[in-house]
Each structure stands twice: as structure tokens, then as C-alpha cells.
mmCIF file of C-alpha atoms in Angstrom:
data_model
loop_
_atom_site.group_PDB
_atom_site.id
_atom_site.type_symbol
_atom_site.label_atom_id
_atom_site.label_comp_id
_atom_site.label_asym_id
_atom_site.label_seq_id
_atom_site.Cartn_x
_atom_site.Cartn_y
_atom_site.Cartn_z
ATOM 1 C CA UNK A 1 114.470 79.173 79.496
ATOM 2 C CA UNK A 2 115.463 76.414 77.160
ATOM 3 C CA UNK A 3 117.092 79.433 74.775
ATOM 4 C CA UNK A 4 118.738 80.592 77.772
ATOM 5 C CA UNK A 5 120.371 77.324 78.622
ATOM 6 C CA UNK A 6 121.267 76.825 74.753
ATOM 7 C CA UNK A 7 122.873 79.984 74.544
ATOM 8 C CA UNK A 8 124.907 79.503 77.602
ATOM 9 C CA UNK A 9 126.137 76.163 76.522
ATOM 10 C CA UNK A 10 127.230 77.206 73.176
ATOM 11 C CA UNK A 11 129.116 79.793 74.757
ATOM 12 C CA UNK A 12 131.175 77.622 76.946
ATOM 13 C CA UNK A 13 132.068 75.495 73.565
ATOM 14 C CA UNK A 14 133.701 78.637 72.327
ATOM 15 C CA UNK A 15 130.908 80.348 70.048
ATOM 16 C CA UNK A 16 131.850 84.490 70.260
ATOM 17 C CA UNK A 17 128.533 86.694 71.761
ATOM 18 C CA UNK A 18 128.412 87.703 67.848
ATOM 19 C CA UNK A 19 128.240 84.100 66.326
ATOM 20 C CA UNK A 20 125.674 83.342 69.301
ATOM 21 C CA UNK A 21 123.441 86.485 68.322
ATOM 22 C CA UNK A 22 123.236 85.624 64.742
ATOM 23 C CA UNK A 23 122.766 81.526 65.264
ATOM 24 C CA UNK A 24 120.165 81.923 67.590
ATOM 25 C CA UNK A 25 118.592 85.093 66.005
ATOM 26 C CA UNK A 26 118.522 87.538 68.951
ATOM 27 C CA UNK A 27 120.163 90.459 69.561
ATOM 28 C CA UNK A 28 123.604 91.004 71.017
ATOM 29 C CA UNK A 29 122.446 92.743 74.141
ATOM 30 C CA UNK A 30 120.188 90.220 74.847
ATOM 31 C CA UNK A 31 123.369 87.560 74.683
ATOM 32 C CA UNK A 32 125.424 89.701 76.927
ATOM 33 C CA UNK A 33 122.538 89.354 79.674
ATOM 34 C CA UNK A 34 122.015 85.489 78.930
ATOM 35 C CA UNK A 35 125.872 85.280 79.948
ATOM 36 C CA UNK A 36 125.928 87.744 82.837
ATOM 37 C CA UNK A 37 123.200 86.299 84.891
ATOM 38 C CA UNK A 38 122.862 82.212 85.647
ATOM 39 C CA UNK A 39 118.974 82.568 85.544
ATOM 40 C CA UNK A 40 116.967 84.843 83.771
ATOM 41 C CA UNK A 41 116.433 88.355 86.157
ATOM 42 C CA UNK A 42 113.197 89.351 85.496
ATOM 43 C CA UNK A 43 112.180 92.834 85.744
ATOM 44 C CA UNK A 44 113.698 95.311 88.133
ATOM 45 C CA UNK A 45 112.477 98.280 88.723
ATOM 46 C CA UNK A 46 114.978 101.302 88.578
ATOM 47 C CA UNK A 47 113.013 104.042 90.490
ATOM 48 C CA UNK A 48 110.828 103.759 93.327
ATOM 49 C CA UNK A 49 107.090 104.245 93.162
ATOM 50 C CA UNK A 50 105.818 107.734 93.218
ATOM 51 C CA UNK A 51 102.035 108.320 94.805
ATOM 52 C CA UNK A 52 101.874 111.801 95.744
ATOM 53 C CA UNK A 53 98.559 111.647 97.089
ATOM 54 C CA UNK A 54 99.004 108.405 98.976
ATOM 55 C CA UNK A 55 102.347 108.891 100.565
ATOM 56 C CA UNK A 56 100.479 110.555 103.402
ATOM 57 C CA UNK A 57 98.374 107.865 104.619
ATOM 58 C CA UNK A 58 100.345 104.907 104.084
ATOM 59 C CA UNK A 59 101.046 104.791 107.942
ATOM 60 C CA UNK A 60 97.556 104.631 108.555
ATOM 61 C CA UNK A 61 97.080 101.995 105.828
ATOM 62 C CA UNK A 62 99.910 100.025 107.652
ATOM 63 C CA UNK A 63 98.364 100.190 110.721
ATOM 64 C CA UNK A 64 95.027 99.179 109.612
ATOM 65 C CA UNK A 65 96.861 96.060 107.815
ATOM 66 C CA UNK A 66 98.778 95.365 110.736
ATOM 67 C CA UNK A 67 95.752 95.419 112.978
ATOM 68 C CA UNK A 68 93.826 92.878 110.518
ATOM 69 C CA UNK A 69 96.264 90.109 111.338
ATOM 70 C CA UNK A 70 94.539 89.453 114.691
ATOM 71 C CA UNK A 71 91.070 89.238 113.113
ATOM 72 C CA UNK A 72 89.366 86.443 110.988
ATOM 73 C CA UNK A 73 90.017 86.680 107.301
ATOM 74 C CA UNK A 74 86.405 87.620 106.310
ATOM 75 C CA UNK A 75 86.903 90.611 108.650
ATOM 76 C CA UNK A 76 89.936 92.311 107.180
ATOM 77 C CA UNK A 77 90.255 95.117 104.948
ATOM 78 C CA UNK A 78 89.717 95.397 101.219
ATOM 79 C CA UNK A 79 91.110 97.817 99.172
ATOM 80 C CA UNK A 80 87.335 99.608 98.705
ATOM 81 C CA UNK A 81 87.141 99.323 102.005
ATOM 82 C CA UNK A 82 90.218 101.065 102.965
ATOM 83 C CA UNK A 83 89.166 103.504 99.946
ATOM 84 C CA UNK A 84 86.105 104.006 101.562
ATOM 85 C CA UNK A 85 87.432 104.568 105.156
ATOM 86 C CA UNK A 86 90.342 107.001 104.140
ATOM 87 C CA UNK A 87 87.590 108.986 102.160
ATOM 88 C CA UNK A 88 85.276 109.375 105.159
ATOM 89 C CA UNK A 89 87.937 109.785 108.133
ATOM 90 C CA UNK A 90 90.826 111.457 106.564
ATOM 91 C CA UNK A 91 89.592 113.406 103.966
ATOM 92 C CA UNK A 92 91.450 111.486 101.259
ATOM 93 C CA UNK A 93 91.357 113.040 97.552
ATOM 94 C CA UNK A 94 92.577 110.235 95.536
ATOM 95 C CA UNK A 95 91.119 107.490 93.586
ATOM 96 C CA UNK A 96 90.426 103.895 94.202
ATOM 97 C CA UNK A 97 93.342 102.184 91.872
ATOM 98 C CA UNK A 98 96.135 104.054 93.686
ATOM 99 C CA UNK A 99 94.862 102.042 96.857
ATOM 100 C CA UNK A 100 94.191 99.097 94.710
#
């Protein structure tokens, strides 16, 4: 974050992007990103997550989780419990990690 501020400050004082990259020992692409955003943007996913085995069951899981809002915290569904219920009640063939 400190480097981010220094690069933006140096740019406002008149340094070119190439000079900034050389002075701070970072790539010109990084300099361009630092100047484009006032705060670091963080990671941005470009595509939607594809979960072909889970897509048919998301409405069921959402219903269970919505119902969990009305029960005490200790009685809510865990990822393990959701996986067990899907396998037992809906013949789910996917693994535990896709649910987690």
C-alpha cells in the first residue's frame, strides 16, 4: 500500500510511467494499474465458476441454508452434513470438496 501511494505521488509530481517503473523497480504494467485505480483492486474473477455436478443441487442447498436461519447456531448445516444429505436423499455423486 505504501508503494502504491509513492507511485501515485511521484506521478503527480511529473514522472513518466517508464521513469516510475525504473525508479521503483516494478513493471510498467504494474505502474499502469496503480495509476488506474485509487486503491488496489484486488483479485477479480473473469469468468463464472463452473460446477457441473453441483449446479442441479444449488437450489436444494440454498433452501436448507435459508431454513437454517431460523434454528439455533449449533443445529445449522455444515458442509459435511450437506454432503451427507445430498448423497442420501438426492443421489449426489460429487465429492465433499465441491460443496465445501
